[in-house]
Amino acid sequence: MAVETSGAGFVDLTGEVGKFIRDAGAKEGAVTLFIRHTSASLTIQENADPSVLADLTTALDRLAPESAGWTHDAEGPDDMPAHVKTMLTGTSLHVPVLNGELALGIWQAIYLIEHRSRPHRREIVLQFIGEAK
Amino acid sequence: MAVETSGAGFVDLTGEVGKFIRDAGAKEGAVTLFIRHTSASLTIQENADPSVLADLTTALDRLAPESAGWTHDAEGPDDMPAHVKTMLTGTSLHVPVLNGELALGIWQAIYLIEHRSRPHRREIVLQFIGEAK
Amino acid sequence: MAVETSGAGFVDLTGEVGKFIRDAGAKEGAVTLFIRHTSASLTIQENADPSVLADLTTALDRLAPESAGWTHDAEGPDDMPAHVKTMLTGTSLHVPVLNGELALGIWQAIYLIEHRSRPHRREIVLQFIGEAK
């Protein structure tokens, strides 16, 4: 699937992943997500209080600041921090499917994290492995 | 499975995961673990010297200190650091199973990392994908 | 498979993983990689500009410096930083296989990251899950 981001921040994919497993007739197994980019990533995080996502963005900015003197700066000051943030979070996710439902915890949601400042179109490969209904 | 933690630190799950694949009659494939929480996470790390785990805890505390001025503080000063540490480590693990055994390296163990200060009950979904005996 | 590293840095495994799925006759599914070590790790990162890999190494060195006063120092000053870097990146990777090809993005490559200063022999378990040709 493709996700249009509106610049740096979190995009909740939980609804679309749920639709994917229903459309696939998934019963027992796992769904995997793989993002085909190196400056956006995937994570599972709290879905309740938006201030958590704001603080996670702050944390990533502190761990990979634009002003760190990167040698790779041809694509703009936000590019190299985006690669570091992607390395620290990750490119794929694995979520169990039990009895036809995503087995997420009550406070968990599936997020794409856009690390670039400007909007991007991001491609994600979704796959279900397991037993169909 | 459920794991009762006694506050921040590492809990070795290797024995229980080994029992799971034996009980499942697993022969060739992989076992996956998924933790249904956003303030505790999973990792594979050295099982030999306990000082490694102590230093890993120190490293996470430095990367996500309580005193960093988080906006999300309604659940206590250890909550937002716990979310950051979960994002930096991860929610799922994949371990190959070869010839009925976990294909871990000789120094590797499977750990739950509790990031909250107080004890918690943590749920983990274990799944085997592959060929049974 | 085994990879001989020449000290700290990135080793591109994409060609070997591509050969593995061709030899396995893989058609649709996913390939997984698992590294059987706790001081080297796996990541998917940009394959275009070598300065990205240099900056990623710098980023990891800043996040886990040798001079951070680690208690675990019996195996040399580069050992404990190597464990921290492994925890922050990861031990396994998941890459979709579509129509017999790795479904990597155009700028993505699969890397082993050696975190120790000296050369090491690193073992990686490769597995294909899915449908063969």
Coordinates of C-alpha atoms in Angstrom, one line a residue:
Chain A
M1 CA 0.0 0.0 0.0
A2 CA 1.0 3.6 -0.4
V3 CA 0.9 6.3 2.3
E4 CA 1.0 10.0 1.6
T5 CA 2.7 11.7 4.5
S6 CA 2.4 15.4 5.3
G7 CA 5.9 15.9 6.6
A8 CA 7.7 14.7 9.8
G9 CA 5.4 12.8 12.2
F10 CA 3.4 9.7 13.0
V11 CA 0.7 8.2 10.7
D12 CA -1.6 5.6 12.2
L13 CA -1.9 2.6 9.9
T14 CA -3.8 0.3 12.3
G15 CA -7.1 0.7 10.5
E16 CA -5.7 -0.1 7.1
V17 CA -3.7 -3.1 8.4
G18 CA -6.9 -4.4 10.0
K19 CA -8.8 -4.0 6.7
F20 CA -5.9 -5.9 5.0
I21 CA -6.2 -9.0 7.2
R22 CA -10.0 -9.0 6.9
D23 CA -9.8 -8.7 3.1
A24 CA -7.3 -11.5 3.1
G25 CA -9.6 -13.7 5.2
A26 CA -6.8 -14.2 7.7
K27 CA -7.6 -16.4 10.7
E28 CA -4.4 -17.4 12.6
G29 CA -0.9 -16.3 11.9
A30 CA 0.9 -13.0 11.5
V31 CA 0.9 -9.9 9.4
T32 CA 4.2 -8.3 8.4
L33 CA 4.8 -4.8 7.2
F34 CA 7.9 -3.7 5.3
I35 CA 8.6 -0.1 4.3
R36 CA 10.6 0.4 1.1
H37 CA 12.5 3.5 2.2
T38 CA 15.4 4.6 4.4
S39 CA 14.2 7.9 5.7
A40 CA 10.8 6.7 7.1
S41 CA 10.2 3.8 9.4
L42 CA 7.6 1.7 11.3
T43 CA 6.9 1.3 15.0
I44 CA 4.2 0.2 17.4
Q45 CA 3.4 2.7 20.1
E46 CA 0.8 4.1 22.4
N47 CA -2.4 5.2 20.7
A48 CA -4.0 7.0 23.7
D49 CA -2.3 10.3 24.4
P50 CA -1.0 12.4 21.5
S51 CA 1.6 13.9 23.7
V52 CA 3.4 10.6 23.7
L53 CA 3.9 10.9 19.9
A54 CA 5.1 14.5 20.3
D55 CA 7.6 13.4 22.9
L56 CA 8.8 10.5 20.7
T57 CA 9.5 13.0 17.9
T58 CA 11.4 15.2 20.4
A59 CA 13.4 12.1 21.5
L60 CA 14.4 11.2 17.9
D61 CA 15.3 14.8 17.2
R62 CA 17.7 14.8 20.2
L63 CA 19.2 11.4 19.3
A64 CA 19.8 12.5 15.7
P65 CA 19.9 16.3 15.5
E66 CA 20.2 18.2 12.3
S67 CA 23.1 20.2 13.7
A68 CA 25.4 17.3 14.4
G69 CA 27.9 18.0 11.6
W70 CA 26.9 15.2 9.2
T71 CA 29.1 14.7 6.1
H72 CA 26.1 13.6 4.0
D73 CA 24.2 16.9 3.5
A74 CA 23.6 17.0 -0.2
E75 CA 19.9 16.1 0.2
G76 CA 19.2 18.7 2.9
P77 CA 19.8 19.0 6.7
D78 CA 16.9 16.7 7.5
D79 CA 18.1 13.8 5.4
M80 CA 20.9 12.3 7.4
P81 CA 19.0 12.5 10.7
A82 CA 16.1 10.7 8.9
H83 CA 18.5 7.8 8.1
V84 CA 19.7 7.6 11.7
K85 CA 16.1 7.6 13.0
T86 CA 15.2 4.9 10.5
M87 CA 18.1 2.8 11.7
L88 CA 17.1 3.2 15.4
T89 CA 13.5 2.3 14.8
G90 CA 13.2 -0.1 11.9
T91 CA 12.0 -1.1 8.5
S92 CA 9.6 -4.0 9.3
L93 CA 7.0 -5.0 11.8
H94 CA 5.4 -8.3 12.8
V95 CA 2.0 -8.4 14.4
P96 CA 0.2 -11.7 15.4
V97 CA -3.3 -12.4 14.1
L98 CA -5.4 -14.5 16.4
N99 CA -9.0 -15.5 15.6
G100 CA -9.1 -13.1 12.6
E101 CA -8.0 -10.1 14.7
L102 CA -4.8 -8.1 15.1
A103 CA -3.4 -9.3 18.5
L104 CA -2.4 -5.7 19.5
G105 CA -2.4 -4.7 23.1
I106 CA -5.2 -2.3 24.1
W107 CA -2.8 0.7 24.0
Q108 CA -0.9 -0.3 20.9
A109 CA -1.2 1.2 17.4
I110 CA 0.8 0.6 14.2
Y111 CA 2.6 3.8 13.0
L112 CA 4.6 4.9 10.0
I113 CA 7.1 7.6 11.1
E114 CA 7.9 10.1 8.5
H115 CA 11.4 11.5 9.3
R116 CA 11.7 14.0 6.4
S117 CA 10.4 17.5 6.7
R118 CA 8.4 17.6 3.5
P119 CA 5.5 15.3 2.4
H120 CA 6.4 12.0 0.8
R121 CA 4.7 9.1 -0.8
R122 CA 5.8 5.9 1.1
E123 CA 5.3 2.3 -0.1
I124 CA 4.7 -0.5 2.4
V125 CA 4.5 -4.2 1.6
L126 CA 1.8 -6.0 3.6
Q127 CA 1.9 -9.8 3.9
F128 CA -0.1 -12.3 5.8
I129 CA 1.5 -15.6 6.8
G130 CA -0.8 -18.3 8.3
E131 CA -4.1 -20.0 8.0
A132 CA -7.1 -18.4 6.2
K133 CA -10.7 -18.7 7.3
Chain B
M1 CA 2.3 -16.2 28.0
A2 CA 2.4 -13.7 30.9
V3 CA 5.5 -12.5 32.6
E4 CA 5.5 -10.8 36.0
T5 CA 8.3 -8.3 36.2
S6 CA 9.8 -6.9 39.4
G7 CA 10.4 -3.4 38.1
A8 CA 12.9 -2.0 35.6
G9 CA 15.4 -4.6 34.3
F10 CA 15.9 -7.7 32.1
V11 CA 14.0 -10.9 32.4
D12 CA 15.5 -14.0 30.6
L13 CA 12.8 -15.8 28.6
T14 CA 15.0 -18.2 26.8
G15 CA 14.0 -21.3 28.9
E16 CA 10.3 -20.6 28.4
V17 CA 10.6 -20.0 24.7
G18 CA 12.6 -23.3 24.4
K19 CA 9.8 -25.1 26.3
F20 CA 7.2 -23.5 23.9
I21 CA 8.9 -24.9 20.8
R22 CA 9.3 -28.3 22.4
D23 CA 5.7 -28.4 23.4
A24 CA 4.7 -27.3 19.9
G25 CA 6.8 -30.2 18.4
A26 CA 8.6 -27.6 16.3
K27 CA 11.3 -28.9 13.9
E28 CA 12.3 -26.4 11.2
G29 CA 11.1 -22.8 11.1
A30 CA 11.0 -19.8 13.4
V31 CA 9.5 -18.7 16.6
T32 CA 8.2 -15.2 17.0
L33 CA 7.6 -13.2 20.1
F34 CA 5.3 -10.1 20.3
I35 CA 4.9 -8.0 23.5
R36 CA 1.5 -6.4 23.8
H37 CA 2.8 -3.3 25.6
T38 CA 4.4 0.1 24.8
S39 CA 6.5 0.5 28.0
A40 CA 8.3 -2.9 27.9
S41 CA 10.2 -4.4 25.0
L42 CA 12.1 -7.5 23.7
T43 CA 15.7 -7.9 22.8
I44 CA 18.4 -10.6 22.3
Q45 CA 21.5 -9.9 24.2
E46 CA 24.6 -11.5 26.0
N47 CA 23.8 -14.0 28.6
A48 CA 27.2 -14.4 30.1
D49 CA 28.2 -11.4 32.2
P50 CA 25.4 -9.7 34.2
S51 CA 27.4 -6.4 34.0
V52 CA 26.4 -6.2 30.3
L53 CA 22.7 -6.0 31.3
A54 CA 23.5 -3.4 33.9
D55 CA 25.4 -1.3 31.4
L56 CA 22.6 -1.7 28.8
T57 CA 20.1 -0.3 31.4
T58 CA 22.5 2.6 32.0
A59 CA 22.7 3.2 28.2
L60 CA 18.9 3.3 27.9
D61 CA 18.6 5.6 30.9
R62 CA 21.1 8.0 29.2
L63 CA 19.4 7.9 25.8
A64 CA 15.9 8.5 27.5
P65 CA 16.5 10.2 30.8
E66 CA 13.6 11.0 33.1
S67 CA 14.8 14.6 33.4
A68 CA 14.4 15.5 29.7
G69 CA 11.4 17.7 30.1
W70 CA 8.8 15.4 28.6
T71 CA 5.3 16.8 28.0
H72 CA 3.7 13.4 28.7
D73 CA 4.1 13.1 32.4
A74 CA 0.7 12.3 33.7
E75 CA 1.6 8.6 34.3
G76 CA 4.8 9.4 36.2
P77 CA 8.4 10.4 35.3
D78 CA 9.3 6.9 34.2
D79 CA 6.5 6.5 31.7
M80 CA 7.7 8.6 28.8
P81 CA 11.3 7.3 29.0
A82 CA 9.7 3.8 28.9
H83 CA 8.0 4.6 25.6
V84 CA 11.2 6.0 24.1
K85 CA 13.2 2.9 25.2
T86 CA 10.5 0.6 23.7
M87 CA 10.7 2.5 20.4
L88 CA 14.5 2.1 20.4
T89 CA 14.5 -1.6 21.1
G90 CA 11.4 -3.2 19.8
T91 CA 8.1 -5.0 20.2
S92 CA 8.8 -8.3 18.4
L93 CA 11.6 -10.9 18.0
H94 CA 12.2 -13.6 15.4
V95 CA 14.4 -16.6 16.3
P96 CA 15.1 -19.5 13.9
V97 CA 14.4 -23.0 14.9
L98 CA 16.7 -25.6 13.4
N99 CA 16.4 -29.3 14.0
G100 CA 14.0 -28.7 16.9
E101 CA 16.3 -26.2 18.7
L102 CA 16.4 -22.4 19.0
A103 CA 19.3 -21.4 16.7
L104 CA 20.7 -18.8 19.1
G105 CA 24.4 -18.1 19.2
I106 CA 26.2 -19.4 22.2
W107 CA 26.2 -16.0 24.0
Q108 CA 22.6 -15.1 23.1
A109 CA 19.6 -15.1 25.4
I110 CA 16.0 -13.7 24.8
Y111 CA 15.1 -10.9 27.2
L112 CA 12.0 -8.9 28.1
I113 CA 13.1 -5.5 29.2
E114 CA 10.8 -3.9 31.8
H115 CA 11.1 -0.1 31.4
R116 CA 8.7 1.0 34.2
S117 CA 10.0 1.3 37.8
R118 CA 7.2 -0.7 39.3
P119 CA 6.3 -4.4 38.8
H120 CA 4.0 -5.2 35.8
R121 CA 2.3 -8.2 34.3
R122 CA 3.3 -8.4 30.6
E123 CA 1.7 -10.4 27.9
I124 CA 3.7 -12.0 25.1
V125 CA 2.3 -13.8 22.1
L126 CA 4.4 -16.7 21.0
Q127 CA 4.0 -18.3 17.6
F128 CA 5.8 -21.0 15.7
I129 CA 5.9 -20.9 11.9
G130 CA 7.2 -23.9 10.1
E131 CA 7.3 -27.7 10.0
A132 CA 6.5 -29.9 13.0
K133 CA 8.2 -33.1 13.9
Chain C
M1 CA 26.1 -18.2 6.0
A2 CA 29.3 -16.8 7.4
V3 CA 30.6 -13.3 6.9
E4 CA 34.2 -12.3 7.6
T5 CA 34.3 -8.7 8.7
S6 CA 37.4 -6.5 8.6
G7 CA 36.6 -4.5 11.7
A8 CA 33.9 -1.9 12.5
G9 CA 31.7 -0.9 9.6
F10 CA 29.0 -2.0 7.2
V11 CA 29.1 -5.1 5.0
D12 CA 26.5 -5.3 2.1
L13 CA 24.8 -8.7 2.1
T14 CA 22.2 -7.9 -0.6
G15 CA 23.8 -9.9 -3.3
E16 CA 24.2 -13.0 -1.2
V17 CA 20.6 -12.8 0.1
G18 CA 19.4 -12.5 -3.5
K19 CA 21.4 -15.6 -4.5
F20 CA 19.9 -17.4 -1.5
I21 CA 16.4 -16.8 -2.6
R22 CA 17.2 -17.7 -6.2
D23 CA 18.9 -21.0 -5.1
A24 CA 15.8 -21.7 -2.9
G25 CA 13.5 -21.2 -5.8
A26 CA 11.6 -18.7 -3.8
K27 CA 8.5 -17.1 -5.5
E28 CA 6.3 -15.3 -3.0
G29 CA 6.9 -14.9 0.7
A30 CA 9.7 -13.4 2.8
V31 CA 13.3 -14.0 3.6
T32 CA 14.5 -13.6 7.2
L33 CA 18.1 -13.1 8.5
F34 CA 19.2 -13.8 12.0
I35 CA 22.7 -12.9 13.3
R36 CA 23.9 -15.2 16.0
H37 CA 26.0 -12.6 17.9
T38 CA 25.5 -9.7 20.3
S39 CA 28.2 -7.3 19.1
A40 CA 27.3 -7.2 15.4
S41 CA 23.8 -6.5 14.0
L42 CA 21.7 -6.2 10.9
T43 CA 20.0 -3.2 9.2
I44 CA 18.5 -2.0 5.9
Q45 CA 19.9 1.3 4.8
E46 CA 20.7 3.5 1.9
N47 CA 23.0 2.0 -0.8
A48 CA 23.7 5.1 -2.8
D49 CA 26.1 7.4 -1.0
P50 CA 28.9 5.9 1.1
S51 CA 28.9 9.0 3.3
V52 CA 25.5 7.9 4.7
L53 CA 27.2 4.7 6.1
A54 CA 30.1 6.8 7.5
D55 CA 27.6 9.1 9.2
L56 CA 25.6 6.2 10.6
T57 CA 28.8 4.9 12.1
T58 CA 29.4 8.3 13.7
A59 CA 25.9 8.4 15.0
L60 CA 26.3 5.0 16.7
D61 CA 29.6 6.0 18.2
R62 CA 28.0 9.1 19.7
L63 CA 25.0 7.1 21.1
A64 CA 27.3 4.5 22.6
P65 CA 30.8 6.0 23.1
E66 CA 33.7 4.0 24.4
S67 CA 34.4 6.6 27.1
A68 CA 31.0 6.3 28.8
G69 CA 32.3 4.6 31.9
W70 CA 31.0 1.1 31.3
T71 CA 31.4 -1.4 34.1
H72 CA 31.7 -4.3 31.6
D73 CA 35.2 -3.6 30.2
A74 CA 37.0 -7.0 30.5
E75 CA 36.7 -7.6 26.7
G76 CA 38.1 -4.3 25.7
P77 CA 36.7 -0.7 25.4
D78 CA 34.9 -1.5 22.2
D79 CA 32.9 -4.4 23.6
M80 CA 30.2 -2.7 25.7
P81 CA 29.5 -0.1 23.0
A82 CA 29.1 -3.0 20.6
H83 CA 26.4 -4.5 22.7
V84 CA 24.5 -1.2 23.0
K85 CA 24.7 -0.6 19.2
T86 CA 23.4 -4.2 18.6
M87 CA 20.5 -3.5 21.0
L88 CA 19.6 -0.2 19.2
T89 CA 19.7 -1.8 15.7
G90 CA 18.7 -5.4 15.9
T91 CA 19.4 -9.1 15.5
S92 CA 17.0 -10.0 12.7
L93 CA 15.6 -8.7 9.4
H94 CA 12.5 -9.5 7.4
V95 CA 12.4 -8.8 3.6
P96 CA 9.4 -9.6 1.4
V97 CA 10.0 -11.7 -1.7
L98 CA 7.6 -10.9 -4.6
N99 CA 7.6 -12.7 -7.9
G100 CA 11.0 -14.3 -7.1
E101 CA 12.8 -11.0 -6.2
L102 CA 13.7 -9.2 -3.0
A103 CA 11.1 -6.4 -2.7
L104 CA 13.6 -3.8 -1.5
G105 CA 13.1 -0.2 -2.3
I106 CA 15.4 1.2 -5.0
W107 CA 17.7 2.8 -2.4
Q108 CA 17.7 -0.1 0.1
A109 CA 20.5 -2.6 0.8
I110 CA 20.8 -5.2 3.5
Y111 CA 23.8 -4.7 5.8
L112 CA 25.6 -6.5 8.5
I113 CA 27.1 -3.9 10.9
E114 CA 30.3 -5.0 12.6
H115 CA 30.6 -3.1 15.9
R116 CA 33.9 -4.6 17.2
S117 CA 37.2 -2.9 16.2
R118 CA 38.8 -6.1 15.0
P119 CA 37.8 -8.5 12.3
H120 CA 35.3 -11.2 13.2
R121 CA 33.6 -14.2 11.6
R122 CA 29.8 -13.7 11.9
E123 CA 27.2 -16.4 11.4
I124 CA 23.8 -15.5 9.9
V125 CA 20.8 -17.9 9.6
L126 CA 18.9 -17.3 6.3
Q127 CA 15.4 -18.7 5.9
F128 CA 12.7 -18.4 3.2
I129 CA 9.1 -18.7 4.3
G130 CA 6.5 -18.9 1.5
E131 CA 5.7 -20.5 -1.9
A132 CA 8.4 -21.9 -4.2
K133 CA 8.4 -21.6 -7.9

